[in-house]
C-alpha cells in the first residue's frame, strides 16, 4: 500500500483505502483515471451528483465575503437558506431552523433539545429518548445510545446511556422486512409496552428513521406505522423526532421522507443531502411549540463552534436551488419505479432475500438460502465481498446491515443518474453477487 494512502486512514489500519482523485456527475475517478459509478452517492449523500461548478462558484463567492461568525449570529447566507427551507422543504408547521456540522451532531442536538423542552415545562424526570432496535443515529455517544446498530455500538455500552428501544418495523420472528405485515404493524403497538415498562414520566421523546438506513438496509414500515408511533408518543407527553439524515431532501421522492407517512414531527434532523456532500452540514428543525419554552425562559440550545458557517449555508442553499430548478425530487419519483423494475432480476437471485426501499434509497439483503432465509456464516463476510466485487466491476455499492440484517448493500445513487447507468449498476450488482457466492463456496469447500 502506498504510504501516503495508509496515513490518510490511520484509524482504519486493516483497510486498504480506496483512492479517489476526482469525481464528476455520478462517477468517481481513481488516481489512474478508472471510472467508478457511485451507485451509493458516497454514504448516500451526493444527491445532485459530484463536482457541480455552480456550487463551487457559490462557495467561492460566500468565502470571499465572510468566513466565520458566532453560530448564533445572523448572516445573509443563513437567512436565505432558512427562507428556502421553510418555503420549499420543511413540512408545514416545522418552521424553526438551526444548523450543525453533520448528521451525528444533529441527533445530539435533538436529544438535548427534547430534554431542554421537557425540563422547561417542569417535566424534570423526562430524559429518555426511545429509539428502535434496528437503527443508526450517528456516532456521538448520544447518537449511539439512541440508536441500535449492533456493529457500531459494540464495546461502547459502558459509555452509553441506556435508552429504551421499541421494535423496528423489521419482523423479528421471520427476520425479514417483507414477510409479515401483521408482525410489522404490531411493532408500533409494542411502543405502548415501552412507555408502560419505563414509566411515561421518564420519557422525553421517541426518535425514528422514516426508512431504516444503514442498520437495516432500507426497511420500509407499513403505511400507518409512524402515524401510530407519533400518536402514542404524544399521548404519553413525549415528542416525536424524525431522523431524516438519510431520508431527507428528496431521497425518498418527497421533500422530506416522513411526509410520505402522513406525520408532522415535533423535531426533525437532517444532514447528508442538505448540502449534497459539498459541505459538512446538518440541520435541526422544530415546530414553534417545541421552541416556545426556550424562548419564554430566554434559554438557548448550546451551539457547536462550526455550526452554520456562512459558506456551508451558501452551499446548502445552492444545492437545494439546483434540486428545485432541475426538479430532481420529481425525477426520483419518476425513475424509482424504473430502477425497481430493472432490479427485479436481482430479486430472483438464489442468494437475494429481498430488494426493498423507497425512492432512491434501496437495500438488497443476501442470504445463503432463499427459501429458509438461512444467513451465510458471519465470518464469510458475504456483503463485504459483494462491495469489493462491485468495485472490481466499476460500481460502488454501500455496505449495510447490522444485527439480524447480516449481509446487505444499499443503493443511493445521485438523483441525476441516467437509465444507462442504472443498467450498468444492475449488471455489476448481478456479477458482484455471483462473484461473492463463488468465493464463499470455494472458501467453504462446497
Ligand atoms: N442518522 C442517520 C439516519 C444516518 O444515516 C446517519 C449516517 O449515516 C447519521 C444519523 C449520522 O450522520 P453523520 O455520519 O453525518 O454524522
Short mmCIF file of C-alpha atoms and ligand atoms in Angstrom, two decimals:
data_model
loop_
_atom_site.label_atom_id
_atom_site.label_comp_id
_atom_site.label_asym_id
_atom_site.label_seq_id
_atom_site.Cartn_x
_atom_site.Cartn_y
_atom_site.Cartn_z
CA UNK A 1 0.00 0.00 0.00
CA UNK A 2 1.18 3.49 -0.82
CA UNK A 3 2.40 5.12 2.43
CA UNK A 4 0.52 8.39 1.89
CA UNK A 5 -2.70 6.41 1.41
CA UNK A 6 -2.11 4.41 4.58
CA UNK A 7 -1.50 7.60 6.57
CA UNK A 8 -4.76 9.01 5.25
CA UNK A 9 -6.65 6.18 7.00
CA UNK A 10 -4.81 5.92 10.31
CA UNK A 11 -7.86 4.77 12.28
CA UNK A 12 -8.81 2.05 9.80
CA UNK A 13 -5.47 0.24 9.84
CA UNK A 14 -6.67 -3.04 8.28
CA UNK A 15 -8.19 -1.28 5.35
CA UNK A 16 -6.60 -0.51 2.00
CA UNK A 17 -8.17 2.86 1.32
CA UNK A 18 -10.00 3.21 -1.92
CA UNK A 19 -8.32 6.21 -3.51
CA UNK A 20 -10.38 8.74 -5.44
CA UNK A 21 -8.70 11.63 -7.22
CA UNK A 22 -11.71 13.44 -8.62
CA UNK A 23 -15.39 13.00 -9.42
CA UNK A 24 -17.96 14.24 -11.87
CA UNK A 25 -21.71 13.64 -12.09
CA UNK A 26 -22.38 10.09 -10.94
CA UNK A 27 -18.76 8.96 -11.40
CA UNK A 28 -15.69 8.78 -9.17
CA UNK A 29 -12.24 8.56 -10.79
CA UNK A 30 -9.28 6.74 -9.25
CA UNK A 31 -5.80 8.32 -9.45
CA UNK A 32 -5.21 6.08 -12.50
CA UNK A 33 -8.31 7.54 -14.17
CA UNK A 34 -10.53 4.48 -13.78
CA UNK A 35 -14.22 5.50 -13.59
CA UNK A 36 -16.34 4.04 -10.78
CA UNK A 37 -20.10 4.58 -10.92
CA UNK A 38 -21.09 5.92 -7.50
CA UNK A 39 -24.27 3.91 -7.01
CA UNK A 40 -24.43 4.98 -3.38
CA UNK A 41 -23.65 8.68 -3.76
CA UNK A 42 -20.81 8.05 -1.29
CA UNK A 43 -22.54 7.37 2.02
CA UNK A 44 -25.96 8.15 0.40
CA UNK A 45 -25.01 11.81 0.27
CA UNK A 46 -24.32 13.07 -3.26
CA UNK A 47 -27.91 13.84 -4.24
CA UNK A 48 -27.13 16.26 -7.07
CA UNK A 49 -24.04 14.39 -8.26
CA UNK A 50 -20.40 15.37 -7.90
CA UNK A 51 -18.38 18.48 -8.71
CA UNK A 52 -21.03 20.89 -9.92
CA UNK A 53 -19.29 24.11 -10.95
CA UNK A 54 -22.23 26.30 -9.80
CA UNK A 55 -21.79 25.04 -6.24
CA UNK A 56 -18.05 25.73 -6.31
CA UNK A 57 -18.83 29.23 -7.56
CA UNK A 58 -21.36 29.85 -4.75
CA UNK A 59 -18.81 28.63 -2.20
CA UNK A 60 -16.10 30.91 -3.59
CA UNK A 61 -18.41 33.92 -3.51
CA UNK A 62 -19.53 33.23 0.07
CA UNK A 63 -15.99 32.63 1.32
CA UNK A 64 -14.69 35.81 -0.19
CA UNK A 65 -17.42 37.75 1.64
CA UNK A 66 -17.46 36.16 5.11
CA UNK A 67 -15.62 33.25 6.70
CA UNK A 68 -16.80 32.90 10.30
CA UNK A 69 -19.23 34.35 12.81
CA UNK A 70 -20.50 33.03 16.14
CA UNK A 71 -23.18 30.47 15.19
CA UNK A 72 -26.00 32.33 16.94
CA UNK A 73 -25.44 35.42 14.79
CA UNK A 74 -27.41 36.13 11.63
CA UNK A 75 -25.85 36.17 8.17
CA UNK A 76 -27.44 36.70 4.75
CA UNK A 77 -26.42 33.17 3.75
CA UNK A 78 -28.21 31.64 6.73
CA UNK A 79 -31.28 33.83 6.23
CA UNK A 80 -31.55 32.77 2.58
CA UNK A 81 -31.20 29.08 3.46
CA UNK A 82 -33.81 29.27 6.22
CA UNK A 83 -36.20 31.03 3.85
CA UNK A 84 -35.73 28.32 1.22
CA UNK A 85 -36.13 25.50 3.74
CA UNK A 86 -39.31 26.97 5.19
CA UNK A 87 -40.81 27.63 1.77
CA UNK A 88 -39.90 24.52 -0.18
CA UNK A 89 -38.55 21.74 2.01
CA UNK A 90 -39.85 21.51 5.57
CA UNK A 91 -43.34 20.22 6.36
CA UNK A 92 -45.91 22.87 7.30
CA UNK A 93 -45.52 23.71 10.99
CA UNK A 94 -41.81 22.80 11.15
CA UNK A 95 -40.56 26.36 10.95
CA UNK A 96 -37.66 26.68 13.39
CA UNK A 97 -34.21 26.03 11.91
CA UNK A 98 -30.74 25.72 13.33
CA UNK A 99 -27.60 24.26 11.78
CA UNK A 100 -24.84 21.86 12.76
CA UNK A 101 -21.94 20.15 11.01
CA UNK A 102 -23.45 16.77 10.15
CA UNK A 103 -25.93 14.05 10.98
CA UNK A 104 -24.47 12.92 14.32
CA UNK A 105 -24.42 16.46 15.66
CA UNK A 106 -27.99 16.99 14.51
CA UNK A 107 -29.16 13.96 16.52
CA UNK A 108 -27.10 15.04 19.52
CA UNK A 109 -28.73 18.49 19.33
CA UNK A 110 -32.20 16.92 19.02
CA UNK A 111 -31.67 14.80 22.14
CA UNK A 112 -30.60 17.91 24.06
CA UNK A 113 -33.49 19.96 22.67
CA UNK A 114 -36.02 17.31 23.72
CA UNK A 115 -34.59 17.24 27.25
CA UNK A 116 -34.46 21.03 27.47
CA UNK A 117 -38.07 21.29 26.27
CA UNK A 118 -39.27 18.83 28.92
CA UNK A 119 -37.22 20.46 31.69
CA UNK A 120 -38.58 23.90 30.91
CA UNK A 121 -42.12 22.54 31.06
CA UNK A 122 -41.39 21.26 34.55
CA UNK A 123 -41.18 17.63 33.41
CA UNK A 124 -37.83 17.16 35.12
CA UNK A 125 -37.98 13.34 35.18
CA UNK A 126 -38.24 13.05 31.40
CA UNK A 127 -34.78 12.35 29.97
CA UNK A 128 -35.00 9.10 28.00
CA UNK A 129 -35.25 9.12 24.23
CA UNK A 130 -36.77 5.91 22.89
CA UNK A 131 -35.05 4.58 19.78
CA UNK A 132 -35.67 1.42 17.80
CA UNK A 133 -33.83 -1.86 18.00
CA UNK A 134 -32.54 -1.66 14.42
CA UNK A 135 -31.40 1.88 13.74
CA UNK A 136 -28.45 4.22 13.28
CA UNK A 137 -28.43 7.78 14.56
CA UNK A 138 -24.73 8.63 14.37
CA UNK A 139 -21.61 8.11 16.34
CA UNK A 140 -21.68 10.66 19.17
CA UNK A 141 -22.31 8.93 22.47
CA UNK A 142 -25.92 10.18 22.46
CA UNK A 143 -26.39 9.03 18.85
CA UNK A 144 -25.00 5.58 19.61
CA UNK A 145 -27.19 5.40 22.73
CA UNK A 146 -30.49 6.20 20.98
CA UNK A 147 -29.59 4.03 18.03
CA UNK A 148 -29.10 0.31 17.83
CA UNK A 149 -26.54 -0.53 15.19
CA UNK A 150 -25.06 -3.62 16.82
CA UNK A 151 -21.73 -3.46 14.98
CA UNK A 152 -21.14 0.24 15.59
CA UNK A 153 -22.21 0.10 19.26
CA UNK A 154 -20.16 -2.99 20.08
CA UNK A 155 -17.92 -2.42 23.10
CA UNK A 156 -19.19 1.09 23.83
CA UNK A 157 -22.09 0.13 26.11
CA UNK A 158 -20.39 1.33 29.32
CA UNK A 159 -20.17 4.81 27.80
CA UNK A 160 -23.80 4.97 26.72
CA UNK A 161 -27.00 6.00 28.46
CA UNK A 162 -29.39 3.06 28.49
CA UNK A 163 -32.15 4.44 26.32
CA UNK A 164 -35.13 2.09 25.83
CA UNK A 165 -35.89 0.64 22.41
CA UNK A 166 -39.09 -0.07 20.52
CA UNK A 167 -39.12 -2.84 17.91
CA UNK A 168 -38.11 -1.71 14.44
CA UNK A 169 -40.62 -2.44 11.68
CA UNK A 170 -38.48 -5.41 10.67
CA UNK A 171 -40.07 -8.68 11.55
CA UNK A 172 -38.03 -10.22 14.33
CA UNK A 173 -39.82 -13.54 14.05
CA UNK A 174 -39.42 -14.04 10.34
CA UNK A 175 -36.22 -11.96 10.36
CA UNK A 176 -37.11 -10.17 7.19
CA UNK A 177 -38.77 -6.92 6.34
CA UNK A 178 -41.01 -8.29 3.59
CA UNK A 179 -42.70 -11.14 5.29
CA UNK A 180 -45.44 -10.42 7.60
CA UNK A 181 -47.39 -7.18 7.67
CA UNK A 182 -49.05 -8.29 10.90
CA UNK A 183 -45.76 -8.52 12.84
CA UNK A 184 -44.70 -5.19 11.44
CA UNK A 185 -47.91 -3.49 12.47
CA UNK A 186 -47.54 -4.89 15.97
CA UNK A 187 -44.16 -3.17 16.21
CA UNK A 188 -45.91 0.19 16.78
CA UNK A 189 -48.17 -1.26 19.46
CA UNK A 190 -45.15 -2.55 21.31
CA UNK A 191 -44.13 1.08 21.88
CA UNK A 192 -47.03 1.20 24.34
CA UNK A 193 -45.27 -1.51 26.35
CA UNK A 194 -42.10 0.61 26.44
CA UNK A 195 -44.00 3.54 28.00
CA UNK A 196 -45.63 1.17 30.47
CA UNK A 197 -42.37 -0.52 31.42
CA UNK A 198 -40.25 2.63 31.72
CA UNK A 199 -42.95 4.96 33.09
CA UNK A 200 -44.12 7.73 30.77
CA UNK A 201 -42.87 10.35 33.22
CA UNK A 202 -39.28 9.33 32.31
CA UNK A 203 -39.59 9.65 28.53
CA UNK A 204 -38.75 12.88 26.72
CA UNK A 205 -39.06 11.76 23.10
CA UNK A 206 -39.20 8.96 20.56
CA UNK A 207 -36.80 9.06 17.61
CA UNK A 208 -37.09 7.17 14.34
CA UNK A 209 -35.70 6.98 10.82
CA UNK A 210 -38.67 7.11 8.38
CA UNK A 211 -36.97 4.31 6.42
CA UNK A 212 -34.25 2.47 8.35
CA UNK A 213 -30.93 3.27 6.71
CA UNK A 214 -27.54 1.68 7.20
CA UNK A 215 -28.57 -0.61 10.10
CA UNK A 216 -31.44 -2.23 8.22
CA UNK A 217 -30.61 -1.53 4.56
CA UNK A 218 -33.77 0.41 3.67
CA UNK A 219 -36.51 -1.21 5.75
CA UNK A 220 -39.84 0.44 4.89
CA UNK A 221 -42.52 0.31 7.59
CA UNK A 222 -46.19 -0.38 6.83
CA UNK A 223 -48.16 2.74 5.79
CA UNK A 224 -49.69 3.81 9.13
CA UNK A 225 -46.65 2.98 11.24
CA UNK A 226 -45.13 6.39 12.03
CA UNK A 227 -48.53 7.98 12.44
CA UNK A 228 -49.29 5.44 15.12
CA UNK A 229 -45.86 5.83 16.75
CA UNK A 230 -46.22 9.63 16.84
CA UNK A 231 -49.73 9.33 18.26
CA UNK A 232 -48.56 7.00 21.05
CA UNK A 233 -45.56 9.23 21.86
CA UNK A 234 -47.67 12.38 22.08
CA UNK A 235 -50.43 10.76 24.09
CA UNK A 236 -47.76 9.97 26.69
CA UNK A 237 -46.35 13.52 26.66
CA UNK A 238 -43.24 12.71 24.58
CA UNK A 239 -42.01 14.42 21.41
CA UNK A 240 -41.69 12.64 18.06
CA UNK A 241 -38.32 13.17 16.36
CA UNK A 242 -37.81 12.18 12.71
CA UNK A 243 -34.18 11.45 11.82
CA UNK A 244 -34.11 12.47 8.16
CA UNK A 245 -30.32 12.42 7.85
CA UNK A 246 -30.52 9.78 5.12
CA UNK A 247 -34.16 10.01 4.02
CA UNK A 248 -34.46 13.81 3.80
CA UNK A 249 -34.03 16.24 0.93
CA UNK A 250 -35.59 14.20 -1.83
CA UNK A 251 -34.07 10.76 -1.24
CA UNK A 252 -37.48 9.04 -0.90
CA UNK A 253 -39.06 11.04 -3.72
CA UNK A 254 -40.59 13.70 -1.46
CA UNK A 255 -39.07 16.82 0.07
CA UNK A 256 -38.66 15.07 3.43
CA UNK A 257 -39.27 11.35 3.90
CA UNK A 258 -41.69 11.43 6.81
CA UNK A 259 -44.21 13.35 4.69
CA UNK A 260 -44.96 10.11 2.88
CA UNK A 261 -46.13 8.62 6.17
CA UNK A 262 -48.57 11.44 6.94
CA UNK A 263 -46.87 12.74 10.09
CA UNK A 264 -45.51 16.16 11.00
CA UNK A 265 -42.78 15.55 13.58
CA UNK A 266 -42.09 17.84 16.55
CA UNK A 267 -38.36 17.80 15.79
CA UNK A 268 -36.69 16.80 12.55
CA UNK A 269 -32.98 16.42 11.85
CA UNK A 270 -31.13 16.33 8.55
CA UNK A 271 -27.62 16.07 7.13
CA UNK A 272 -26.20 14.28 4.09
CA UNK A 273 -28.41 15.56 1.23
CA UNK A 274 -28.88 19.02 2.78
CA UNK A 275 -25.61 20.09 1.21
CA UNK A 276 -25.23 17.00 -1.01
CA UNK A 277 -21.64 16.35 0.10
CA UNK A 278 -20.35 19.81 -0.84
CA UNK A 279 -20.17 20.91 2.81
CA UNK A 280 -20.20 19.35 6.28
CA UNK A 281 -23.73 20.40 7.07
CA UNK A 282 -26.63 19.23 9.17
CA UNK A 283 -29.80 20.84 10.40
CA UNK A 284 -32.16 20.63 13.34
CA UNK A 285 -35.70 21.77 12.69
CA UNK A 286 -38.67 22.03 15.05
CA UNK A 287 -42.18 23.32 15.48
CA UNK A 288 -42.77 26.61 17.25
CA UNK A 289 -44.34 24.73 20.15
CA UNK A 290 -41.04 22.93 20.84
CA UNK A 291 -39.00 26.12 20.80
CA UNK A 292 -41.57 28.21 22.75
CA UNK A 293 -40.45 27.14 26.26
CA UNK A 294 -36.84 28.10 25.38
CA UNK A 295 -37.96 31.49 24.07
CA UNK A 296 -40.00 32.07 27.21
CA UNK A 297 -37.14 31.10 29.52
CA UNK A 298 -34.62 33.04 27.36
CA UNK A 299 -32.53 29.87 27.06
CA UNK A 300 -30.57 28.85 24.03
CA UNK A 301 -29.68 25.42 22.70
CA UNK A 302 -25.89 25.48 23.01
CA UNK A 303 -24.18 25.60 19.62
CA UNK A 304 -21.19 23.81 18.10
CA UNK A 305 -18.41 26.26 17.09
CA UNK A 306 -18.61 25.46 13.38
CA UNK A 307 -22.40 25.32 13.16
CA UNK A 308 -23.98 27.08 10.20
CA UNK A 309 -20.81 28.53 8.69
CA UNK A 310 -21.76 31.14 6.09
CA UNK A 311 -20.05 29.14 3.34
CA UNK A 312 -21.91 25.96 4.35
CA UNK A 313 -25.24 27.79 4.32
CA UNK A 314 -24.47 29.24 0.88
CA UNK A 315 -23.55 25.79 -0.41
CA UNK A 316 -26.68 24.13 1.00
CA UNK A 317 -28.80 26.94 -0.45
CA UNK A 318 -27.24 26.38 -3.88
CA UNK A 319 -27.59 22.58 -3.71
CA UNK A 320 -31.29 22.89 -2.83
CA UNK A 321 -31.78 25.53 -5.55
CA UNK A 322 -30.32 23.09 -8.10
CA UNK A 323 -32.69 20.37 -6.88
CA UNK A 324 -35.61 22.75 -7.32
CA UNK A 325 -34.53 24.14 -10.72
CA UNK A 326 -33.84 20.70 -12.16
CA UNK A 327 -36.90 19.14 -10.50
CA UNK A 328 -34.71 16.38 -9.10
CA UNK A 329 -37.18 15.20 -6.46
CA UNK A 330 -39.77 14.64 -9.19
CA UNK A 331 -37.04 12.84 -11.12
CA UNK A 332 -36.56 10.43 -8.20
CA UNK A 333 -40.32 9.80 -8.13
CA UNK A 334 -40.37 9.10 -11.87
CA UNK A 335 -37.24 6.98 -12.05
CA UNK A 336 -37.60 4.98 -8.83
CA UNK A 337 -40.12 2.53 -10.38
CA UNK A 338 -37.85 2.21 -13.44
CA UNK A 339 -34.91 1.27 -11.23
CA UNK A 340 -37.04 -1.17 -9.21
CA UNK A 341 -38.12 -2.86 -12.44
CA UNK A 342 -34.52 -3.24 -13.54
CA UNK A 343 -33.69 -4.72 -10.12
CA UNK A 344 -36.43 -7.37 -10.43
CA UNK A 345 -33.94 -9.86 -11.83
CA UNK A 346 -31.65 -9.29 -8.82
CA UNK A 347 -34.51 -10.28 -6.53
CA UNK A 348 -34.72 -13.61 -8.40
CA UNK A 349 -31.13 -14.49 -7.47
CA UNK A 350 -30.91 -17.52 -5.12
CA UNK A 351 -28.80 -15.52 -2.64
CA UNK A 352 -31.03 -12.46 -2.55
CA UNK A 353 -33.63 -12.45 0.21
CA UNK A 354 -35.19 -9.18 -0.75
CA UNK A 355 -34.83 -5.93 -2.67
CA UNK A 356 -36.55 -3.20 -0.65
CA UNK A 357 -36.73 0.52 -0.04
CA UNK A 358 -38.38 3.68 -1.32
CA UNK A 359 -37.43 6.24 -3.95
CA UNK A 360 -33.66 6.20 -4.47
CA UNK A 361 -32.93 4.57 -1.11
CA UNK A 362 -32.84 0.85 -1.76
CA UNK A 363 -31.45 -2.16 0.05
CA UNK A 364 -30.55 -5.66 -1.11
CA UNK A 365 -30.27 -8.31 1.59
CA UNK A 366 -28.34 -11.53 0.99
CA UNK A 367 -28.93 -14.99 2.42
CA UNK A 368 -27.43 -18.42 1.92
CA UNK A 369 -30.82 -19.98 1.34
CA UNK A 370 -33.64 -18.03 -0.20
CA UNK A 371 -36.33 -20.46 0.98
CA UNK A 372 -35.34 -20.87 4.64
CA UNK A 373 -33.71 -17.39 4.88
CA UNK A 374 -30.66 -19.02 6.47
CA UNK A 375 -27.84 -16.47 6.69
CA UNK A 376 -24.31 -17.05 5.46
CA UNK A 377 -21.83 -17.83 8.22
CA UNK A 378 -20.89 -14.42 9.66
CA UNK A 379 -17.18 -14.98 9.03
CA UNK A 380 -17.79 -15.41 5.30
CA UNK A 381 -18.37 -11.64 5.03
CA UNK A 382 -20.69 -12.05 2.07
CA UNK A 383 -21.90 -8.44 1.99
CA UNK A 384 -18.33 -7.10 2.05
CA UNK A 385 -17.41 -9.44 -0.79
CA UNK A 386 -20.26 -8.04 -2.89
CA UNK A 387 -18.99 -4.50 -2.28
CA UNK A 388 -15.41 -5.46 -3.19
CA UNK A 389 -16.52 -7.29 -6.34
CA UNK A 390 -18.72 -4.30 -7.26
CA UNK A 391 -15.69 -2.03 -7.27
CA UNK A 392 -13.89 -4.54 -9.50
CA UNK A 393 -16.89 -4.26 -11.83
CA UNK A 394 -16.66 -0.46 -11.72
CA UNK A 395 -19.58 0.30 -9.39
CA UNK A 396 -19.62 1.34 -5.72
CA UNK A 397 -22.38 -0.11 -3.51
CA UNK A 398 -22.76 0.99 0.12
CA UNK A 399 -22.19 -1.77 2.70
CA UNK A 400 -25.09 -2.00 5.16
CA UNK A 401 -26.69 -4.21 7.79
CA UNK A 402 -26.43 -4.85 11.50
CA UNK A 403 -27.74 -7.44 13.95
CA UNK A 404 -30.40 -9.50 12.19
CA UNK A 405 -29.61 -7.85 8.84
CA UNK A 406 -26.25 -9.52 8.43
CA UNK A 407 -25.34 -9.14 4.77
CA UNK A 408 -26.71 -6.28 2.73
CA UNK A 409 -25.82 -3.40 0.47
CA UNK A 410 -27.58 -0.15 -0.26
CA UNK A 411 -28.15 1.76 -3.47
CA UNK A 412 -28.50 5.52 -3.14
CA UNK A 413 -27.47 7.00 -6.47
CA UNK A 414 -27.33 10.69 -7.33
CA UNK A 415 -30.76 11.88 -8.48
CA UNK A 416 -29.23 12.78 -11.85
CA UNK A 417 -28.36 9.18 -12.73
CA UNK A 418 -29.28 8.04 -16.26
CA UNK A 419 -31.07 4.86 -17.26
CA UNK A 420 -27.89 3.65 -18.95
CA UNK A 421 -26.04 4.00 -15.64
CA UNK A 422 -28.87 2.15 -13.90
CA UNK A 423 -28.34 -0.76 -16.31
CA UNK A 424 -24.63 -0.72 -15.56
CA UNK A 425 -25.40 -0.69 -11.83
CA UNK A 426 -27.74 -3.68 -12.05
CA UNK A 427 -25.40 -5.68 -14.31
CA UNK A 428 -22.49 -5.02 -11.97
CA UNK A 429 -24.57 -5.99 -8.93
CA UNK A 430 -25.55 -9.27 -10.53
CA UNK A 431 -21.92 -10.07 -11.33
CA UNK A 432 -20.76 -8.98 -7.87
CA UNK A 433 -23.30 -11.28 -6.16
CA UNK A 434 -22.20 -14.18 -8.38
CA UNK A 435 -18.56 -13.48 -7.63
CA UNK A 436 -19.21 -13.31 -3.84
CA UNK A 437 -21.22 -16.55 -3.98
CA UNK A 438 -18.42 -18.32 -5.84
CA UNK A 439 -15.75 -17.06 -3.45
CA UNK A 440 -17.75 -18.08 -0.37
CA UNK A 441 -18.48 -21.54 -1.88
CA UNK A 442 -14.80 -22.08 -2.70
CA UNK A 443 -13.73 -20.94 0.78
CA UNK A 444 -16.17 -23.37 2.44
CA UNK A 445 -15.03 -26.21 0.18
CA UNK A 446 -18.53 -26.61 -1.30
N1 LIG B 1 -28.73 9.44 11.29
C1 LIG B 1 -28.88 8.65 10.22
C2 LIG B 1 -30.25 8.13 9.89
C3 LIG B 1 -27.79 8.32 9.42
O1 LIG B 1 -27.96 7.53 8.35
C4 LIG B 1 -26.51 8.83 9.77
C5 LIG B 1 -25.33 8.48 8.98
O2 LIG B 1 -25.30 7.57 8.21
C6 LIG B 1 -26.40 9.65 10.90
C7 LIG B 1 -27.52 9.94 11.64
C8 LIG B 1 -25.06 10.22 11.29
O3 LIG B 1 -24.68 11.20 10.36
P1 LIG B 1 -23.16 11.61 10.18
O4 LIG B 1 -22.44 10.40 9.71
O5 LIG B 1 -23.24 12.72 9.16
O6 LIG B 1 -22.66 12.11 11.48
#
